[in-house]
Amino acid sequence: MGLYLIFMGVQGAGKGMQAAQISESHQIPHVSTGDLFRAMRTREDELAQRVQQIMAEGRLIDDDTTNEVVADRLSQPDAQDGVILDGYPRNIPQAEFLANFLEKKDETVNAVLLLELDHYVAFKRAFGRVKASDSDETYNIYYNNEGVTYHYDDDPSGTYPPRLVALKDGVELQRRPDDANAAAVIKRIDTYIEATQPLIEYYDAKGIVQRVNADQSIEAVRSDIESIIDAVK
Ligand code: AMP
């Protein structure tokens, strides 16, 4: 029997990073549908073209295409003993497709690791994230803020909300455009609540949801995940 794990969590819960680490330590492929779709950018076949067009329009890829890509990835030789899924399934039809796909191989989803994070903390992790312009050093105005100061500049025309300006030792720090806009950060959290809540209930009914407190250090979250995987194995 293989080991099929789903990592779920609001943006900022650290699921991509944890999935990558567990993938390495347990030698199980990390299958992120977002990464798979992004990797198709260089391909010119019909499926890849269709995906690029949908992503370029900022929409979710349709379930049939998403399921096709996942089925293809799960059929690769390296995925025969299981995978860590990240970003998939995102809704009940995808979850049902996955269940049917695995059933045909006499496999099943062994556990859903739900990285739980208070949504206000998730907001602060994204909205507060800042980066040095001349290095990869990252900070957060709320959590990792030694030497970091910030203030709000009013828009001179009064058209836009005040802009957050963060400085490290007097030098201005950069923010990712999608994090800089508080409304966009909230929208992503809202989308997660809308799309994922029904999935949690779906998997809870099967008794396979394992909850992890994501509001801890990276090492503590990892250690909790390792204990769950040991118990599931
Ligand atoms: P992510 O990196 O998981 O945020 O995904 C990036 C983009 O890929 C999303 O905005 C969607 O367009 C697409 N995508 C990733 N996973 C899925 C999925 N399970 N269903 C539909 N679209 C997806």
Coordinates of C-alpha atoms and ligand atoms in Angstrom, one line a residue:
M1 CA 0.0 0.0 0.0
G2 CA 1.3 3.5 -0.9
L3 CA 1.1 6.6 1.3
Y4 CA -1.3 9.2 -0.1
L5 CA -1.3 12.5 1.9
I6 CA -3.2 15.7 1.3
F7 CA -1.8 18.9 2.7
M8 CA -4.4 21.6 3.2
G9 CA -4.3 25.0 4.8
V10 CA -4.9 28.7 4.3
Q11 CA -2.2 30.7 2.4
G12 CA 0.5 31.5 5.0
A13 CA 0.0 28.3 7.0
G14 CA 3.3 27.0 5.5
K15 CA 1.9 24.0 3.7
G16 CA 4.0 24.2 0.6
M17 CA 7.2 24.5 2.6
Q18 CA 6.2 21.6 5.0
A19 CA 5.1 19.4 2.0
A20 CA 8.5 20.0 0.3
Q21 CA 10.4 19.0 3.5
I22 CA 8.4 15.9 4.2
S23 CA 8.7 14.9 0.6
E24 CA 12.5 15.0 0.9
S25 CA 12.7 13.2 4.2
H26 CA 10.2 10.5 3.3
Q27 CA 11.2 10.2 -0.4
I28 CA 7.6 10.7 -1.5
P29 CA 7.0 13.0 -4.5
H30 CA 5.5 16.4 -3.7
V31 CA 2.7 17.0 -6.2
S32 CA 1.6 20.6 -6.3
T33 CA -1.0 21.3 -9.0
G34 CA 0.0 25.0 -9.1
D35 CA 3.6 23.9 -9.8
L36 CA 2.5 21.4 -12.5
F37 CA 0.4 24.0 -14.3
R38 CA 3.2 26.6 -14.1
A39 CA 5.7 24.0 -15.5
M40 CA 3.5 23.5 -18.5
R41 CA 4.3 27.1 -19.7
T42 CA 7.0 25.9 -22.0
R43 CA 5.0 23.1 -23.7
E44 CA 3.1 23.6 -26.9
D45 CA 0.6 20.7 -26.9
E46 CA -3.1 21.3 -26.9
L47 CA -3.6 20.6 -23.1
A48 CA -0.7 22.9 -22.1
Q49 CA -2.0 25.7 -24.4
R50 CA -5.5 25.4 -22.8
V51 CA -4.0 25.6 -19.3
Q52 CA -1.9 28.7 -20.1
Q53 CA -4.9 30.5 -21.5
I54 CA -7.0 29.8 -18.4
M55 CA -4.2 30.8 -16.0
A56 CA -3.6 33.9 -18.0
E57 CA -7.2 34.9 -17.5
G58 CA -6.7 34.4 -13.7
R59 CA -9.3 31.7 -13.4
L60 CA -9.2 28.3 -11.8
I61 CA -8.5 25.5 -14.2
D62 CA -11.6 23.4 -14.9
D63 CA -11.9 20.1 -13.0
D64 CA -11.6 17.9 -16.0
T65 CA -8.3 19.4 -17.0
T66 CA -7.0 19.5 -13.4
N67 CA -8.0 15.8 -12.9
E68 CA -6.4 14.8 -16.1
V69 CA -3.1 16.4 -15.1
V70 CA -3.2 14.9 -11.7
A71 CA -4.0 11.4 -13.1
D72 CA -1.1 11.7 -15.5
R73 CA 1.3 12.7 -12.6
L74 CA 0.0 9.9 -10.4
S75 CA 0.6 7.4 -13.2
Q76 CA 4.3 8.2 -13.3
P77 CA 6.7 5.5 -12.0
D78 CA 8.0 7.6 -9.1
A79 CA 4.4 8.1 -7.8
Q80 CA 3.5 4.4 -7.4
D81 CA 4.2 4.3 -3.6
G82 CA 2.2 7.4 -2.9
V83 CA 2.5 11.2 -3.1
I84 CA 2.0 14.4 -1.0
L85 CA -0.8 16.4 -2.7
D86 CA -0.6 20.2 -2.3
G87 CA -3.3 22.5 -3.9
Y88 CA -5.4 19.5 -4.9
P89 CA -8.2 18.6 -4.4
R90 CA -9.7 22.0 -4.2
N91 CA -13.3 21.0 -4.3
I92 CA -15.6 18.0 -3.9
P93 CA -15.7 16.9 -7.5
Q94 CA -11.9 16.8 -7.6
A95 CA -11.9 14.9 -4.3
E96 CA -14.3 12.3 -5.7
F97 CA -12.3 12.0 -8.9
L98 CA -9.2 11.3 -6.7
A99 CA -11.0 8.7 -4.6
N100 CA -12.1 6.8 -7.8
F101 CA -8.7 7.1 -9.3
L102 CA -7.0 5.6 -6.2
E103 CA -9.7 3.0 -5.7
K104 CA -8.9 1.5 -9.1
K105 CA -5.3 1.1 -7.9
D106 CA -6.6 -0.4 -4.6
E107 CA -5.3 2.7 -2.8
T108 CA -7.0 5.4 -0.8
V109 CA -6.2 8.8 0.7
N110 CA -4.5 7.9 4.0
A111 CA -4.6 11.3 5.7
V112 CA -5.5 14.9 5.2
L113 CA -3.1 17.1 7.1
L114 CA -5.0 20.3 7.9
L115 CA -2.6 23.1 8.9
E116 CA -4.8 25.2 11.0
L117 CA -4.0 28.9 11.4
D118 CA -6.1 31.7 12.7
H119 CA -7.2 33.8 9.7
Y120 CA -6.1 37.0 11.4
V121 CA -2.6 35.5 11.8
A122 CA -2.7 34.3 8.2
F123 CA -3.6 37.9 7.2
K124 CA -0.6 39.3 9.2
R125 CA 1.8 36.7 7.7
A126 CA 0.9 37.8 4.2
F127 CA 0.2 41.5 4.7
G128 CA 3.2 42.0 6.9
R129 CA 5.7 40.2 4.7
V130 CA 8.6 42.5 3.5
K131 CA 11.8 41.8 1.7
A132 CA 15.2 43.6 1.3
S133 CA 15.6 45.0 -2.3
D134 CA 19.3 43.9 -2.5
S135 CA 19.2 40.4 -0.9
D136 CA 16.8 37.5 -0.1
E137 CA 16.4 38.6 3.5
T138 CA 12.8 38.6 4.5
Y139 CA 11.1 40.1 7.5
N140 CA 7.6 40.6 8.7
I141 CA 6.5 43.9 10.2
Y142 CA 4.5 42.0 12.9
Y143 CA 6.7 39.0 13.7
N144 CA 10.2 39.2 12.5
N145 CA 10.8 42.9 12.8
E146 CA 14.2 43.6 14.5
G147 CA 15.4 46.9 13.1
V148 CA 12.2 47.2 11.0
T149 CA 10.1 50.3 11.3
Y150 CA 6.9 51.1 9.4
H151 CA 4.5 53.9 8.9
Y152 CA 1.6 54.7 6.6
D153 CA 1.8 57.4 3.8
D154 CA -1.4 59.1 2.8
D155 CA -2.1 59.1 -0.9
P156 CA -1.7 62.8 -1.9
S157 CA -4.8 62.7 -4.0
G158 CA -6.9 60.9 -1.4
T159 CA -8.0 58.3 -4.0
Y160 CA -6.3 55.3 -2.6
P161 CA -6.0 54.0 1.0
P162 CA -2.8 54.9 2.9
R163 CA 0.3 53.0 1.7
L164 CA 2.4 51.0 4.2
V165 CA 6.1 51.9 4.0
A166 CA 8.5 49.5 5.8
L167 CA 12.2 50.3 6.4
K168 CA 15.1 48.3 7.7
D169 CA 17.8 50.5 9.2
G170 CA 16.4 53.4 7.3
V171 CA 16.3 51.6 3.8
E172 CA 12.9 50.9 2.3
L173 CA 11.8 47.3 2.1
Q174 CA 9.8 45.7 -0.8
R175 CA 6.4 44.1 -0.6
R176 CA 4.9 41.5 -3.1
P177 CA 2.2 43.3 -5.0
D178 CA -0.4 40.6 -4.1
D179 CA 0.4 41.0 -0.4
A180 CA 0.5 44.8 -0.4
N181 CA -3.2 45.1 -1.0
A182 CA -5.1 44.2 2.2
A183 CA -8.3 43.6 0.2
A184 CA -6.5 41.1 -2.0
V185 CA -5.1 39.2 1.0
I186 CA -8.6 39.1 2.5
K187 CA -10.0 37.9 -0.8
R188 CA -7.6 34.9 -0.9
I189 CA -8.5 34.0 2.7
D190 CA -12.2 34.2 1.8
T191 CA -11.7 32.0 -1.3
Y192 CA -10.0 29.4 0.9
I193 CA -12.9 29.5 3.4
E194 CA -15.5 29.1 0.6
A195 CA -13.7 26.4 -1.4
T196 CA -12.1 24.4 1.4
Q197 CA -14.6 24.3 4.2
P198 CA -16.8 21.8 2.4
L199 CA -13.8 19.6 1.7
I200 CA -12.8 19.5 5.3
E201 CA -16.3 18.2 6.2
Y202 CA -16.1 15.7 3.3
Y203 CA -12.8 14.2 4.6
D204 CA -13.9 14.6 8.3
A205 CA -16.9 12.3 7.4
K206 CA -14.3 9.7 6.4
G207 CA -12.4 10.2 9.6
I208 CA -9.1 11.0 8.0
V209 CA -8.5 14.7 8.9
Q210 CA -5.5 15.3 11.1
R211 CA -5.3 18.8 12.5
V212 CA -1.9 20.5 13.0
N213 CA -1.4 23.8 14.8
A214 CA 0.4 25.9 12.2
D215 CA 0.9 28.8 14.6
Q216 CA 4.2 27.4 15.9
S217 CA 7.8 27.4 14.7
I218 CA 8.5 25.7 11.4
E219 CA 10.3 22.9 13.4
A220 CA 7.4 22.4 15.8
V221 CA 4.9 22.1 12.9
R222 CA 7.2 19.7 11.1
S223 CA 7.6 17.5 14.2
D224 CA 3.8 17.4 14.7
I225 CA 3.4 16.3 11.0
E226 CA 6.1 13.7 11.4
S227 CA 4.3 12.2 14.4
I228 CA 1.0 12.0 12.4
I229 CA 2.7 10.4 9.4
D230 CA 4.4 7.8 11.7
A231 CA 1.0 7.0 13.2
V232 CA -0.6 6.7 9.7
K233 CA 2.1 4.6 8.1
Ligands
AMP1 P1 -1.5 27.6 -6.4 O1 0.0 27.6 -6.7 O2 -1.9 26.3 -5.7 O3 -2.0 28.8 -5.8 O4 -2.1 27.5 -7.9 C1 -1.9 28.5 -8.9 C2 -3.0 28.4 -10.0 O5 -3.1 27.1 -10.6 C3 -4.4 28.6 -9.4 O6 -4.7 30.0 -9.3 C4 -5.2 27.9 -10.5 O7 -5.4 28.7 -11.6 C5 -4.4 26.8 -10.8 N1 -4.7 25.6 -9.9 C6 -3.9 25.0 -9.0 N2 -4.4 23.9 -8.4 C7 -5.7 23.9 -8.9 C8 -6.8 23.0 -8.7 N3 -6.7 22.0 -7.8 N4 -8.0 23.3 -9.4 C9 -8.0 24.3 -10.3 N5 -7.0 25.1 -10.5 C10 -5.9 24.9 -9.9

